[in-house]
Coordinates of C-alpha atoms in Angstrom, one line a residue:
Chain U
M4 CA 38.7 28.3 117.7
A5 CA 38.9 28.9 113.6
D6 CA 38.7 33.0 114.4
T7 CA 41.3 33.5 116.7
I8 CA 43.2 36.1 116.3
L9 CA 46.0 36.3 119.1
R10 CA 47.2 33.2 121.1
V11 CA 49.5 33.7 123.9
D12 CA 50.4 30.5 125.2
A13 CA 52.5 29.9 128.7
L14 CA 54.1 33.9 128.5
S15 CA 56.3 34.9 131.2
K16 CA 58.1 37.8 132.4
N17 CA 60.4 38.2 135.1
F18 CA 62.4 41.6 135.7
G19 CA 65.1 39.6 137.9
G20 CA 63.4 38.0 140.7
V21 CA 60.4 39.7 140.2
R22 CA 57.6 37.4 138.3
A23 CA 55.8 40.2 136.5
I24 CA 53.6 37.6 134.7
R25 CA 53.8 33.4 135.4
D26 CA 52.3 30.9 132.8
L27 CA 50.1 33.1 131.4
S28 CA 47.7 31.4 128.0
F29 CA 44.7 32.9 126.7
D30 CA 43.3 33.2 123.2
V31 CA 41.3 36.6 121.6
A32 CA 38.9 36.0 119.1
A33 CA 37.8 37.9 116.2
G34 CA 34.9 40.6 117.2
E35 CA 35.6 39.6 121.0
I36 CA 35.5 42.0 123.6
L37 CA 38.4 40.2 126.1
G38 CA 38.8 42.3 129.8
L39 CA 41.9 41.9 131.9
I40 CA 41.1 42.7 135.2
G41 CA 43.2 42.2 138.6
P42 CA 44.9 44.1 141.8
N43 CA 47.6 46.8 141.0
G44 CA 51.0 45.6 139.9
S45 CA 48.5 41.4 138.7
G46 CA 50.8 42.0 135.2
K47 CA 47.9 44.2 133.3
S48 CA 50.2 46.6 132.0
T49 CA 52.9 44.3 131.7
T50 CA 51.3 41.4 129.9
V51 CA 50.2 44.0 127.3
N52 CA 53.6 45.9 127.1
V53 CA 54.9 42.5 126.4
L54 CA 51.9 41.3 124.1
A55 CA 52.6 45.2 122.3
G56 CA 56.7 44.1 121.7
L57 CA 58.1 47.0 124.5
L58 CA 59.5 43.9 126.6
P59 CA 60.6 41.2 125.2
P60 CA 58.9 38.1 127.1
T61 CA 61.0 35.3 129.4
S62 CA 59.2 32.3 128.2
G63 CA 55.7 31.6 126.2
S64 CA 55.0 32.1 122.9
I65 CA 52.4 34.6 121.1
V66 CA 50.8 33.9 118.2
L67 CA 49.1 36.7 116.1
G68 CA 47.1 35.8 113.3
G69 CA 48.8 32.2 112.5
Q70 CA 52.2 33.9 113.3
S71 CA 54.4 34.2 116.1
I72 CA 55.9 37.7 116.6
E73 CA 57.1 37.1 120.6
R74 CA 60.9 38.1 119.1
M75 CA 58.8 40.8 116.1
P76 CA 60.3 44.5 117.2
E77 CA 57.3 47.0 118.1
P78 CA 56.6 49.1 115.1
Q79 CA 56.9 45.5 112.9
R80 CA 54.2 44.1 115.3
V81 CA 52.1 46.9 114.4
A82 CA 52.1 46.4 110.8
K83 CA 51.2 43.2 111.2
G84 CA 47.6 44.3 113.4
L85 CA 48.2 44.8 116.2
A86 CA 47.9 47.7 118.3
R87 CA 47.9 49.7 121.8
T88 CA 47.3 52.4 123.6
F89 CA 48.7 53.5 126.5
Q90 CA 47.8 53.8 130.0
T91 CA 49.1 57.4 130.5
A92 CA 48.2 59.7 128.3
R93 CA 51.1 59.4 125.7
V94 CA 50.2 61.7 123.0
F95 CA 52.3 64.3 119.9
P96 CA 51.1 67.9 121.7
E97 CA 52.1 69.9 118.6
F98 CA 50.5 68.2 115.9
T99 CA 47.3 68.5 115.3
V100 CA 44.1 66.4 116.3
R101 CA 43.9 64.9 112.3
Q102 CA 47.5 65.4 112.1
H103 CA 48.0 63.3 115.0
V104 CA 45.7 60.8 113.1
T105 CA 47.3 61.2 110.1
I106 CA 50.2 59.6 111.1
G107 CA 49.2 57.2 112.9
C108 CA 48.4 55.7 109.0
H109 CA 52.1 55.3 108.7
P110 CA 51.7 51.3 108.7
I111 CA 48.9 51.2 105.9
R112 CA 50.4 53.5 103.0
T113 CA 51.4 52.9 100.0
V114 CA 53.8 55.6 98.9
N115 CA 57.3 55.4 100.9
P116 CA 57.8 58.9 103.1
F117 CA 61.2 59.1 101.6
A118 CA 59.2 59.9 98.8
S119 CA 57.6 62.7 100.3
I120 CA 60.1 64.8 100.3
L121 CA 61.3 66.1 96.2
P122 CA 57.8 67.3 95.8
L123 CA 57.5 65.6 91.8
G124 CA 54.2 63.7 92.3
A125 CA 51.2 66.2 93.8
A126 CA 48.4 65.1 95.2
S127 CA 48.6 61.2 95.2
V128 CA 46.3 58.7 95.3
D129 CA 47.9 57.4 98.8
D130 CA 47.2 61.0 100.3
D131 CA 43.7 60.8 98.9
E132 CA 43.1 57.7 100.5
T133 CA 44.7 58.4 103.8
A134 CA 43.3 61.7 104.0
A135 CA 40.0 59.7 103.8
H136 CA 40.2 57.1 106.2
V137 CA 41.2 60.1 109.0
D138 CA 37.8 61.4 108.1
D139 CA 36.2 57.6 108.6
L140 CA 38.5 57.6 112.0
L141 CA 38.0 61.2 113.3
R142 CA 33.9 60.8 113.2
L143 CA 33.7 57.5 114.5
C144 CA 36.2 58.8 118.0
S145 CA 34.1 62.0 118.1
L146 CA 36.8 63.8 117.1
A147 CA 35.9 65.5 113.8
S148 CA 34.7 69.2 115.3
I149 CA 38.0 69.5 117.0
A150 CA 40.3 68.1 113.9
D151 CA 42.0 71.6 113.2
R152 CA 42.8 72.0 116.8
P153 CA 46.4 71.3 118.3
V154 CA 46.2 68.2 120.9
G155 CA 48.3 70.1 123.4
G156 CA 44.7 71.7 124.2
I157 CA 42.4 69.5 124.2
S158 CA 41.0 67.7 127.0
S159 CA 42.6 64.8 128.5
A160 CA 39.5 62.8 127.9
Q161 CA 39.6 63.8 123.8
Q162 CA 43.3 63.4 124.5
R163 CA 42.3 59.6 125.6
F164 CA 40.2 59.3 122.4
L165 CA 42.4 61.0 119.9
M166 CA 45.1 57.9 121.6
I167 CA 42.6 55.4 120.2
A168 CA 42.4 56.8 116.6
T169 CA 45.2 57.4 116.5
A170 CA 46.1 53.2 116.7
L171 CA 43.5 52.3 114.2
A172 CA 45.1 54.5 112.1
A173 CA 46.7 51.4 111.2
R174 CA 44.2 49.1 110.4
P175 CA 45.2 46.8 113.2
R176 CA 43.3 43.2 113.7
I177 CA 43.1 43.5 117.7
L178 CA 43.8 46.6 119.8
L179 CA 45.0 46.0 123.4
V180 CA 43.4 48.9 125.1
D181 CA 44.9 50.2 128.2
E182 CA 42.7 51.9 131.2
P183 CA 41.1 53.9 128.4
A184 CA 39.1 54.9 130.9
A185 CA 40.8 56.4 134.1
G186 CA 40.1 60.2 134.2
L187 CA 37.2 60.5 132.2
V188 CA 33.7 61.5 134.2
E189 CA 30.4 59.2 133.0
H190 CA 29.6 60.6 130.1
E191 CA 32.6 60.0 129.2
R192 CA 32.6 56.6 129.6
Q193 CA 29.2 56.0 127.9
E194 CA 30.9 57.3 125.0
L195 CA 33.8 55.1 125.2
A196 CA 31.8 52.1 125.8
E197 CA 29.8 53.5 122.1
L198 CA 33.7 54.1 120.8
V199 CA 34.9 50.1 121.6
R200 CA 31.6 48.6 120.5
G201 CA 31.9 50.3 117.3
I202 CA 35.5 48.9 116.9
R203 CA 34.4 45.8 117.7
K204 CA 31.6 45.9 115.1
R205 CA 34.2 46.3 112.1
G206 CA 35.5 43.3 113.2
L207 CA 38.5 43.5 115.8
A208 CA 38.9 42.4 118.7
V209 CA 40.0 44.7 122.1
V210 CA 41.9 43.5 125.1
I211 CA 40.5 46.0 127.4
I212 CA 42.4 46.7 130.5
E213 CA 40.1 48.6 133.1
H214 CA 39.5 49.1 137.2
H215 CA 35.6 50.4 136.0
M216 CA 33.8 47.6 136.8
A217 CA 30.7 48.5 135.4
L218 CA 32.1 49.4 132.0
I219 CA 34.3 46.1 132.8
M220 CA 31.1 43.7 133.2
A221 CA 28.7 45.7 130.3
L222 CA 30.9 45.7 127.4
C223 CA 33.2 43.0 127.7
D224 CA 32.5 38.9 126.0
R225 CA 34.6 37.3 128.1
I226 CA 36.8 38.2 131.4
V227 CA 41.0 37.4 132.4
V228 CA 41.4 38.2 135.8
L229 CA 45.1 37.8 136.7
N230 CA 46.5 38.6 140.4
F231 CA 50.1 38.2 141.0
G232 CA 51.2 37.7 137.3
S233 CA 49.1 34.7 137.0
K234 CA 45.5 33.3 135.8
I235 CA 43.2 33.2 138.5
A236 CA 40.5 33.1 136.1
Q237 CA 38.5 33.3 132.9
G238 CA 34.6 33.3 132.0
T239 CA 31.7 35.2 130.9
P240 CA 30.8 38.3 133.5
A241 CA 28.3 36.6 134.7
E242 CA 30.6 33.6 135.7
I243 CA 33.6 36.5 137.1
R244 CA 30.8 38.4 139.3
A245 CA 30.2 34.8 141.0
N246 CA 33.7 33.4 141.2
P247 CA 35.0 32.9 144.9
A248 CA 38.4 33.5 143.4
V249 CA 38.0 36.4 142.0
I250 CA 35.9 38.0 145.0
D251 CA 38.7 37.2 147.5
A252 CA 41.7 38.8 145.5
Y253 CA 40.5 41.8 143.8
L254 CA 36.0 41.9 143.7
G255 CA 35.8 42.5 146.9
E256 CA 32.5 40.9 149.3
A257 CA 30.8 44.0 147.3
A258 CA 30.0 43.2 144.3
Chain R
M16 CA 52.8 83.8 108.1
N17 CA 50.8 82.6 104.8
R18 CA 52.8 81.1 101.8
P19 CA 53.1 83.4 98.8
L20 CA 54.8 86.6 101.9
T21 CA 57.1 83.6 103.2
T22 CA 58.3 82.6 99.8
L23 CA 58.5 87.3 99.4
V24 CA 60.9 87.4 101.9
W25 CA 62.8 84.8 101.3
L26 CA 63.7 85.9 97.3
L27 CA 64.1 89.3 98.9
A28 CA 66.3 87.8 101.6
F29 CA 68.3 85.7 98.7
T30 CA 68.4 89.2 96.8
A31 CA 70.2 90.7 99.6
L32 CA 72.2 88.8 100.0
A33 CA 73.2 88.5 96.6
M34 CA 73.9 92.5 96.3
L35 CA 76.6 92.1 99.7
P36 CA 79.8 91.6 97.2
Q37 CA 78.9 95.0 95.2
V38 CA 77.9 96.7 98.8
L39 CA 80.4 95.9 101.2
S40 CA 83.3 98.3 101.1
V41 CA 85.0 96.7 103.9
K42 CA 86.7 93.2 102.1
Y43 CA 86.5 91.6 105.2
Y44 CA 83.4 91.4 105.7
L45 CA 82.8 90.1 102.5
H46 CA 85.7 87.8 104.2
L47 CA 83.0 87.1 107.4
S48 CA 79.8 86.6 104.9
I49 CA 81.4 83.7 103.2
L50 CA 81.8 82.0 106.3
A51 CA 79.0 82.9 108.1
L52 CA 77.4 81.0 104.4
I53 CA 79.0 78.1 105.0
W54 CA 77.9 78.4 108.8
V55 CA 74.5 78.3 107.3
I56 CA 75.0 75.4 106.1
V57 CA 76.4 73.8 109.6
A58 CA 73.6 75.2 110.8
Q59 CA 71.0 73.9 108.9
G60 CA 72.7 70.2 109.5
Q61 CA 72.2 70.6 113.0
N62 CA 68.9 71.7 113.2
L63 CA 67.6 69.1 110.7
I64 CA 68.6 66.3 114.2
Q65 CA 69.1 68.9 117.1
G66 CA 65.8 71.2 116.0
F67 CA 63.8 68.2 114.0
T68 CA 64.6 65.1 116.1
G69 CA 65.1 66.7 119.3
Y70 CA 68.8 65.0 119.8
V71 CA 71.5 67.5 120.2
S72 CA 74.6 66.2 118.2
I73 CA 78.0 67.9 119.7
V74 CA 79.9 66.2 116.5
Q75 CA 79.1 68.9 113.8
A76 CA 82.5 70.4 113.5
G77 CA 84.0 67.1 113.4
F78 CA 81.8 65.7 110.6
M79 CA 83.4 69.7 109.2
G80 CA 86.5 68.1 109.4
I81 CA 86.0 65.1 107.9
G82 CA 85.2 66.8 104.8
A83 CA 87.7 69.9 105.2
Y84 CA 90.8 67.3 105.5
G85 CA 88.8 64.1 103.4
S86 CA 88.7 67.0 100.4
T87 CA 91.7 68.3 101.0
L88 CA 93.6 64.8 100.5
I89 CA 91.7 62.8 98.3
G90 CA 93.4 66.7 96.4
I91 CA 96.8 66.0 97.4
H92 CA 97.2 62.3 96.7
F93 CA 94.4 61.3 94.0
G94 CA 95.5 65.1 92.3
W95 CA 91.0 65.1 91.9
P96 CA 90.4 68.4 90.8
I97 CA 88.4 70.6 93.8
W98 CA 84.8 70.0 92.3
A99 CA 85.0 66.5 92.7
T100 CA 86.7 66.6 95.7
I101 CA 83.7 69.1 97.4
A102 CA 81.4 66.5 95.9
A103 CA 83.0 63.3 97.8
A104 CA 83.8 65.6 101.1
P105 CA 80.1 65.1 102.1
L106 CA 80.1 61.4 101.0
I107 CA 82.9 60.2 103.2
T108 CA 81.1 62.1 105.6
A109 CA 78.0 60.3 105.1
L110 CA 80.1 57.1 105.7
F111 CA 81.9 57.9 109.1
A112 CA 78.0 59.3 110.3
L113 CA 77.2 55.7 109.5
L114 CA 79.5 54.4 111.5
T115 CA 79.4 56.5 114.3
G116 CA 75.6 56.5 114.2
Y117 CA 74.5 53.3 115.2
P118 CA 75.7 53.5 118.4
S119 CA 75.2 56.8 119.4
L120 CA 71.7 56.7 118.7
R121 CA 70.9 54.0 120.5
V122 CA 70.8 56.5 123.6
K123 CA 68.9 59.4 124.3
G124 CA 69.2 62.7 125.5
H125 CA 72.0 64.4 127.5
Y126 CA 73.8 60.3 127.2
F127 CA 73.4 61.3 122.8
A128 CA 75.5 64.6 123.9
I129 CA 78.4 63.3 125.9
V130 CA 78.7 59.8 122.9
T131 CA 78.4 63.0 120.1
M132 CA 80.5 65.0 122.0
A133 CA 83.4 61.9 122.3
F134 CA 83.6 61.3 118.7
N135 CA 84.5 65.4 118.1
L136 CA 87.0 64.4 120.1
I137 CA 88.3 61.4 118.7
I138 CA 88.4 63.2 115.6
V139 CA 90.6 65.8 116.7
I140 CA 93.2 63.8 118.9
V141 CA 93.8 60.9 115.1
L142 CA 93.5 63.9 112.8
V143 CA 96.7 65.9 116.2
N144 CA 98.7 62.4 115.6
F145 CA 98.3 60.4 112.5
R146 CA 100.9 63.2 111.3
E147 CA 101.5 60.7 108.3
L148 CA 98.5 61.8 106.7
T149 CA 97.0 64.8 108.6
R150 CA 101.0 66.6 108.8
G151 CA 99.3 66.7 112.4
E152 CA 99.1 70.0 114.3
A153 CA 101.1 72.2 112.6
G154 CA 98.1 71.8 109.8
I155 CA 97.9 71.7 105.8
S156 CA 98.5 75.3 104.3
N157 CA 98.1 75.9 100.0
I158 CA 95.5 74.0 99.9
P159 CA 94.3 74.9 96.3
K160 CA 91.3 77.7 96.1
P161 CA 89.1 77.8 92.9
W162 CA 88.6 80.5 90.5
D163 CA 92.4 81.8 92.0
G164 CA 91.0 82.7 95.0
D165 CA 88.4 85.0 93.6
R166 CA 86.7 85.9 96.5
D167 CA 83.5 87.1 94.7
A168 CA 83.2 84.2 92.8
Y169 CA 83.4 82.0 96.2
F170 CA 81.0 84.0 97.7
Y171 CA 78.4 83.2 95.0
L172 CA 79.4 79.7 95.5
A173 CA 79.0 79.8 99.1
L174 CA 75.4 81.9 98.4
T175 CA 74.3 79.2 95.9
L176 CA 75.0 75.9 98.0
A177 CA 73.8 77.5 101.3
A178 CA 70.6 78.5 99.6
A179 CA 70.3 75.1 97.9
M180 CA 70.9 73.3 101.5
T181 CA 68.5 75.5 103.2
L182 CA 66.1 74.6 100.3
L183 CA 66.7 70.7 100.9
A184 CA 65.9 71.2 104.9
A185 CA 63.1 72.9 104.3
L186 CA 61.4 69.7 101.6
I187 CA 62.9 66.8 104.3
A188 CA 60.8 69.8 107.1
R189 CA 57.6 69.9 105.6
S190 CA 57.9 66.4 104.1
R191 CA 56.1 62.6 105.8
V192 CA 60.0 62.4 107.5
G193 CA 59.7 66.1 108.7
E194 CA 56.6 64.6 110.4
I195 CA 58.3 61.3 111.7
L196 CA 61.0 63.7 113.0
R197 CA 59.2 65.7 114.7
A198 CA 57.2 63.4 116.2
I199 CA 60.8 61.5 117.2
R200 CA 61.0 64.7 118.8
Q201 CA 57.7 65.0 121.2
N202 CA 57.2 61.4 122.0
E203 CA 59.5 58.9 120.4
D204 CA 57.8 56.0 122.5
L205 CA 54.7 56.3 120.7
V206 CA 56.6 56.7 117.0
G207 CA 57.3 53.5 117.8
A208 CA 54.0 51.9 118.9
I209 CA 52.3 53.8 116.3
G210 CA 54.3 51.1 113.4
I211 CA 56.7 53.2 112.8
A212 CA 60.7 52.1 113.0
A213 CA 62.6 55.3 114.5
W214 CA 66.1 54.1 114.2
K215 CA 65.5 54.6 110.7
Y216 CA 64.5 58.2 110.7
K217 CA 67.5 58.8 113.4
L218 CA 70.1 57.7 111.6
F219 CA 68.9 59.1 108.5
A220 CA 68.6 63.2 110.4
F221 CA 72.4 62.2 111.3
V222 CA 73.5 60.7 108.7
I223 CA 72.1 63.6 106.3
S224 CA 73.5 66.7 108.8
A225 CA 76.6 65.3 109.5
M226 CA 76.8 65.2 105.0
Y227 CA 75.7 69.6 105.8
A228 CA 78.9 69.3 108.0
G229 CA 81.1 67.4 105.4
L230 CA 80.0 69.7 102.3
A231 CA 80.9 73.0 104.4
G232 CA 84.1 71.7 105.7
A233 CA 85.2 71.5 102.8
L234 CA 83.3 74.6 101.6
Y235 CA 85.4 75.5 104.8
A236 CA 88.6 74.3 103.7
H237 CA 89.0 75.7 100.0
F238 CA 88.4 78.9 100.7
Q239 CA 90.5 79.9 103.7
G240 CA 93.4 77.4 102.1
F241 CA 94.4 75.8 105.5
I242 CA 93.5 73.6 107.8
N243 CA 94.5 71.9 111.3
P244 CA 92.4 70.3 113.8
E245 CA 92.1 72.6 116.0
I246 CA 89.4 74.5 113.9
F247 CA 86.9 72.0 113.9
G248 CA 86.5 71.6 118.1
V249 CA 84.0 70.5 120.4
A250 CA 83.8 74.3 120.6
Q251 CA 82.6 74.8 117.2
S252 CA 80.7 72.4 117.7
L253 CA 79.0 74.5 120.0
D254 CA 78.8 76.8 118.0
A255 CA 76.8 75.1 115.7
I256 CA 74.2 74.6 118.3
L257 CA 74.3 77.9 119.0
A258 CA 73.5 79.1 116.1
V259 CA 70.4 76.8 116.1
I260 CA 69.0 77.6 119.3
L261 CA 70.0 81.8 118.6
G262 CA 67.9 81.8 115.4
G263 CA 65.3 79.3 116.2
T264 CA 64.8 75.7 116.5
G265 CA 63.0 73.7 114.6
T266 CA 62.2 76.1 112.2
I267 CA 64.2 77.1 108.5
A268 CA 65.1 81.0 108.8
G269 CA 66.5 79.9 112.5
P270 CA 69.8 78.6 111.5
V271 CA 70.3 81.1 108.4
I272 CA 69.8 84.2 111.2
G273 CA 71.7 82.1 114.0
A274 CA 74.8 81.3 111.5
F275 CA 75.4 85.0 110.8
L276 CA 75.1 86.1 114.4
V277 CA 77.6 83.6 115.5
V278 CA 79.9 84.3 112.9
F279 CA 79.7 88.6 113.1
L280 CA 78.6 88.8 117.0
P281 CA 82.4 87.9 117.7
E282 CA 83.5 90.2 115.2
L283 CA 81.2 93.0 115.9
L284 CA 82.2 92.7 119.9
R285 CA 86.0 94.0 119.2
F286 CA 85.4 97.9 120.6
A287 CA 85.4 95.7 123.5
D288 CA 89.0 94.0 122.9
S289 CA 90.2 91.8 125.7
F290 CA 86.8 91.4 127.4
R291 CA 85.0 90.5 123.8
L292 CA 84.5 86.6 124.1
I293 CA 83.6 87.1 127.8
L294 CA 80.7 89.6 126.7
Y295 CA 79.8 87.3 124.0
G296 CA 79.6 84.5 126.4
L297 CA 77.3 86.4 128.3
I298 CA 74.9 87.2 125.3
L299 CA 74.7 84.2 124.3
V300 CA 73.7 82.9 128.4
L301 CA 71.4 85.9 127.9
A302 CA 69.9 84.8 125.4
T303 CA 69.5 81.2 125.9
I304 CA 67.7 82.3 129.2
F305 CA 65.3 84.9 128.0
M306 CA 64.5 83.5 124.0
P307 CA 64.7 80.1 124.2
I308 CA 62.9 80.0 121.5
G309 CA 65.4 81.9 119.4
I310 CA 65.0 84.9 117.1
V311 CA 62.1 83.2 114.6
G312 CA 59.9 81.9 117.9
V313 CA 60.1 85.2 119.0
A314 CA 59.4 86.8 115.4
K315 CA 56.0 84.6 115.2
T316 CA 55.1 85.0 118.1
V317 CA 55.2 88.9 117.9
L318 CA 53.4 88.8 114.2
A319 CA 50.7 85.8 115.8
R320 CA 50.1 88.5 117.8
L321 CA 49.6 91.0 115.7
H322 CA 47.7 89.5 112.9
R323 CA 45.3 88.1 115.7
P324 CA 42.2 90.8 115.8
G325 CA 41.6 90.6 112.3
A326 CA 42.9 87.9 109.8
R327 CA 41.2 85.1 112.4
H328 CA 38.1 85.1 110.3
D329 CA 39.0 82.8 107.6
G330 CA 39.8 79.8 110.0

């Protein structure tokens, strides 16, 4: 594929004797929504953590936009265009929503933070561009009305959207979202689905881990299924739903 | 509080402090005030790493010692003027902080505190045992004092530097660097995940805090005219931590108030005679338990409560 953004090849991760990921390979294209599903403990979150650089891989390669990143530290991968959110809400509770998204702009800002200590140049172009970018993301993620509220005081569903807005602030090419719908009610899940489609419309690739099957099936172009750290299936939602191995390992007869 | 009002309060406080040499009839209190101003510098530095970044360092007094001995020994051996040796002190301390900061900042929480405390112990051990250079436990006396030991003049020097260092701390706090430091305190994992190399900013905060302590140490040496290793022990590092907590962690006014408290409180308790230190310890324990947000934190809460009914409509 010409527009492959992320290529994962023969990726493995061992924790001592436990093989959390085994020989995993898949591609993600620009504008694609890829689902990553599987039973608890099948290695989905570990995969995200290895891709994002929180954990080093035991072997295998990760290529982002033609460049090997598997040995790159986490912050540098963000600068190269790979952003992620966490399964549990991880936020800066004392910041306002706007501050929270603004600090996420760090990798794309042109002025060095240390230059902001001495108040020499007043409002710079960098500040204005950043503010406009943040406003855009607050609207995209339905956070504009609570922009000035402290993050510790907003609902956990709003915090989940905030994590996505903050990840998007660095203008990534690919976004990894780890169980974004956990704890959301039906209408919030709909909003989330709209948001993910909106992100895709902007040309980003999205890798989404989720247990809510209706959401995954409705949203994804392709799905990769993991079990015991290995890929057991890959295909369109229809193909996955009909795959006997997936039904056996994860979906069950009812799906 | 809004910005003009805050600025006014700061100017009033500065003016009041500047008048101290005229109004203090007991010269011993002027002596204590100079020490307190020196401790303001230490506490502002401590607040950058402890209050903003969330890393409790227990080596600030050790860094003061490096600044104090550095300034003194350069004066003795190279004959530099006092001004030059005081200016060199924070640079020497920064070098030490760079070397110790890299290994210390690889660990978090209590482990960081313990590693830095170990560095403080090492600094004292070296000061005691490297006799050829430091004259050991006997210490170094007759350290030159500027203006022939004129106390009023030294007060204004300390006041100017304490004010400048407080201003610099405020500038760092409101810059994007300050924002990143506060982010590290709130959730360091997330800082890395949004593309910020946290170690750079942690090391910056640690080195700057050490430079503050190094400057304060040099000021201390040329004020007292005498230094020995005991002055720069772990107990004094704990005083720096207490100054930050008592005054108000992560605020700019907090370390100023806290520094005056840790210098004056033991003196004001002299009436209790031999129970003095026990009483001091008790006050500290109770304050930390019942007032963990410090004096400035309590004041802010009270002010916010008083303001809420009338001042809410503009927000």
